[in-house]
Coordinates of C-alpha atoms in Angstrom, one line a residue:
X29 CA -10.8 -95.5 2.2
X30 CA -12.1 -95.5 -1.4
X31 CA -14.3 -92.5 -1.7
X32 CA -15.4 -93.4 -5.3
X33 CA -17.7 -96.0 -3.7
X34 CA -19.8 -93.2 -2.3
X35 CA -20.5 -91.0 -5.2
X36 CA -24.3 -91.3 -4.7
X37 CA -24.0 -90.0 -1.2
X38 CA -23.8 -86.4 0.2
X39 CA -21.3 -84.9 2.5
X40 CA -23.9 -84.6 5.3
X41 CA -24.1 -88.4 5.1
X42 CA -20.4 -89.1 4.7
X43 CA -18.9 -86.4 6.9
X44 CA -21.0 -86.3 10.2
X45 CA -22.4 -84.7 11.9
X46 CA -25.1 -83.3 9.6
X47 CA -25.0 -79.6 9.6
X48 CA -28.0 -77.6 10.9
X49 CA -29.6 -75.2 8.4
X50 CA -27.7 -72.0 8.1
X51 CA -28.9 -68.9 10.1
X52 CA -31.4 -66.7 8.3
X53 CA -28.9 -63.9 8.2
X54 CA -26.1 -66.1 6.8
X55 CA -24.0 -64.9 3.8
X56 CA -24.4 -66.2 0.4
X57 CA -21.2 -68.2 0.8
X58 CA -22.4 -69.8 4.1
X59 CA -25.7 -70.8 2.5
X60 CA -23.9 -72.2 -0.6
X61 CA -21.7 -74.3 1.5
X62 CA -24.6 -75.7 3.5
X63 CA -26.5 -76.4 0.3
X64 CA -23.5 -78.2 -1.2
X65 CA -23.3 -80.6 1.7
X66 CA -26.7 -81.9 0.7
X67 CA -25.8 -82.5 -3.0
X68 CA -24.6 -86.1 -4.0
X69 CA -20.9 -86.2 -4.7
X70 CA -21.4 -87.2 -8.3
X71 CA -23.4 -84.0 -8.9
X72 CA -20.7 -81.6 -7.6
X73 CA -19.2 -79.6 -10.3
X74 CA -15.8 -77.9 -10.5
X75 CA -17.1 -74.6 -9.1
X76 CA -18.6 -76.5 -6.1
X77 CA -15.4 -78.4 -5.6
X78 CA -13.5 -75.1 -5.5
X79 CA -15.8 -73.6 -3.1
X80 CA -15.8 -76.6 -0.7
X81 CA -11.9 -76.9 -0.8
X82 CA -11.4 -73.2 -0.3
X83 CA -13.7 -73.3 2.7
X84 CA -12.0 -76.5 3.9
X85 CA -15.1 -78.6 4.0
X86 CA -14.8 -82.4 4.0
X87 CA -11.5 -82.4 2.3
X88 CA -10.9 -86.1 2.4
X89 CA -14.0 -86.4 0.1
X90 CA -13.7 -83.4 -2.2
X91 CA -10.0 -83.3 -2.9
X92 CA -10.1 -86.8 -4.6
X93 CA -12.8 -85.4 -6.9
X94 CA -11.0 -82.3 -7.6
X95 CA -7.7 -84.1 -8.4
X96 CA -9.6 -86.4 -10.7
X97 CA -10.5 -83.3 -12.7
X98 CA -7.2 -81.7 -12.4
X99 CA -5.4 -84.8 -13.7
X100 CA -7.2 -84.3 -17.0
X101 CA -7.2 -80.6 -17.2
X102 CA -4.7 -79.0 -14.6
X103 CA -5.6 -75.4 -15.4
X104 CA -9.4 -75.9 -15.3
X105 CA -11.4 -72.8 -15.0
X106 CA -13.9 -73.8 -12.3
X107 CA -15.3 -70.4 -11.6
X108 CA -13.2 -67.3 -11.6
X109 CA -10.0 -67.8 -13.8
X110 CA -7.9 -70.4 -15.4
X111 CA -6.3 -72.6 -12.6
X112 CA -8.6 -71.5 -9.8
X113 CA -9.4 -75.2 -8.9
X114 CA -5.8 -76.1 -8.9
X115 CA -4.8 -73.1 -6.7
X116 CA -7.7 -74.1 -4.2
X117 CA -6.3 -77.7 -4.1
X118 CA -2.7 -76.7 -3.6
X119 CA -3.7 -74.4 -0.8
X120 CA -5.6 -77.1 1.1
X121 CA -4.0 -77.7 4.5
X122 CA -1.0 -80.0 4.7
X123 CA -3.0 -82.3 7.1
X124 CA -5.5 -83.0 4.3
X125 CA -2.8 -83.9 1.8
X126 CA -1.1 -86.1 4.5
X127 CA -4.0 -88.5 4.5
X128 CA -4.0 -88.5 0.7
X129 CA -0.4 -88.8 -0.1
X130 CA -0.9 -90.8 -3.4
X131 CA -3.3 -88.3 -4.7
X132 CA -1.0 -85.3 -3.8
X133 CA 1.9 -87.0 -5.6
X134 CA -0.2 -87.6 -8.6
X135 CA -1.2 -83.9 -8.7
X136 CA 2.4 -82.8 -8.0
X137 CA 3.5 -85.0 -11.1
X138 CA 0.9 -83.2 -13.2
X139 CA 1.9 -79.8 -12.0
X140 CA 5.5 -80.5 -12.9
X141 CA 4.6 -81.0 -16.5
X142 CA 2.9 -77.5 -16.8
X143 CA 4.8 -75.3 -19.2
X144 CA 6.3 -72.3 -17.4
X145 CA 4.4 -69.9 -19.5
X146 CA 1.1 -71.5 -18.4
X147 CA 2.1 -71.1 -14.6
X148 CA 3.4 -67.5 -15.4
X149 CA -0.2 -66.7 -16.7
X150 CA -1.8 -67.6 -13.4
X151 CA -2.5 -64.7 -10.8
X152 CA 0.3 -63.2 -8.9
X153 CA 1.8 -65.5 -6.3
X154 CA 0.4 -68.7 -7.9
X155 CA 3.7 -70.0 -8.8
X156 CA 5.0 -69.7 -5.3
X157 CA 1.9 -71.4 -4.0
X158 CA 2.4 -74.3 -6.3
X159 CA 6.1 -74.5 -5.3
X160 CA 5.1 -74.6 -1.6
X161 CA 2.7 -77.4 -2.3
X162 CA 5.3 -79.5 -4.0
X163 CA 7.8 -78.9 -1.1
X164 CA 5.1 -79.8 1.5
X165 CA 4.5 -83.1 -0.3
X166 CA 8.2 -83.9 -0.3
X167 CA 8.4 -83.2 3.5
X168 CA 5.6 -85.7 4.0
X169 CA 7.6 -88.5 2.4

């Protein structure tokens, strides 16, 4: 499925069922995720993608958008720190990457070109998370 054809649509349209409005006492994060499901894909920014990926929402639609950004700037600072979108992506469940093997391979190729010093500057444990991602992709081959 080519998700680029649907950039003018929202996750509520593409990833049924539509979500009901969040409860009045919902956390800020829950309200934000519900709100993001009503935003056209073309209007989702890096921070929005990081949030959706971290919450494992509509991954077949948001991972390709994130990878498109990461191919251009692997250590993109989406919201909190340099590389936060990359770490959200590599921590997406293996099942999500299993349906997007070509994108996963492209992301792995970009990761392999990162200088060791750049990876060392990421938060503690990031290098191990990136290594696990690459190993998971190899096991899917």
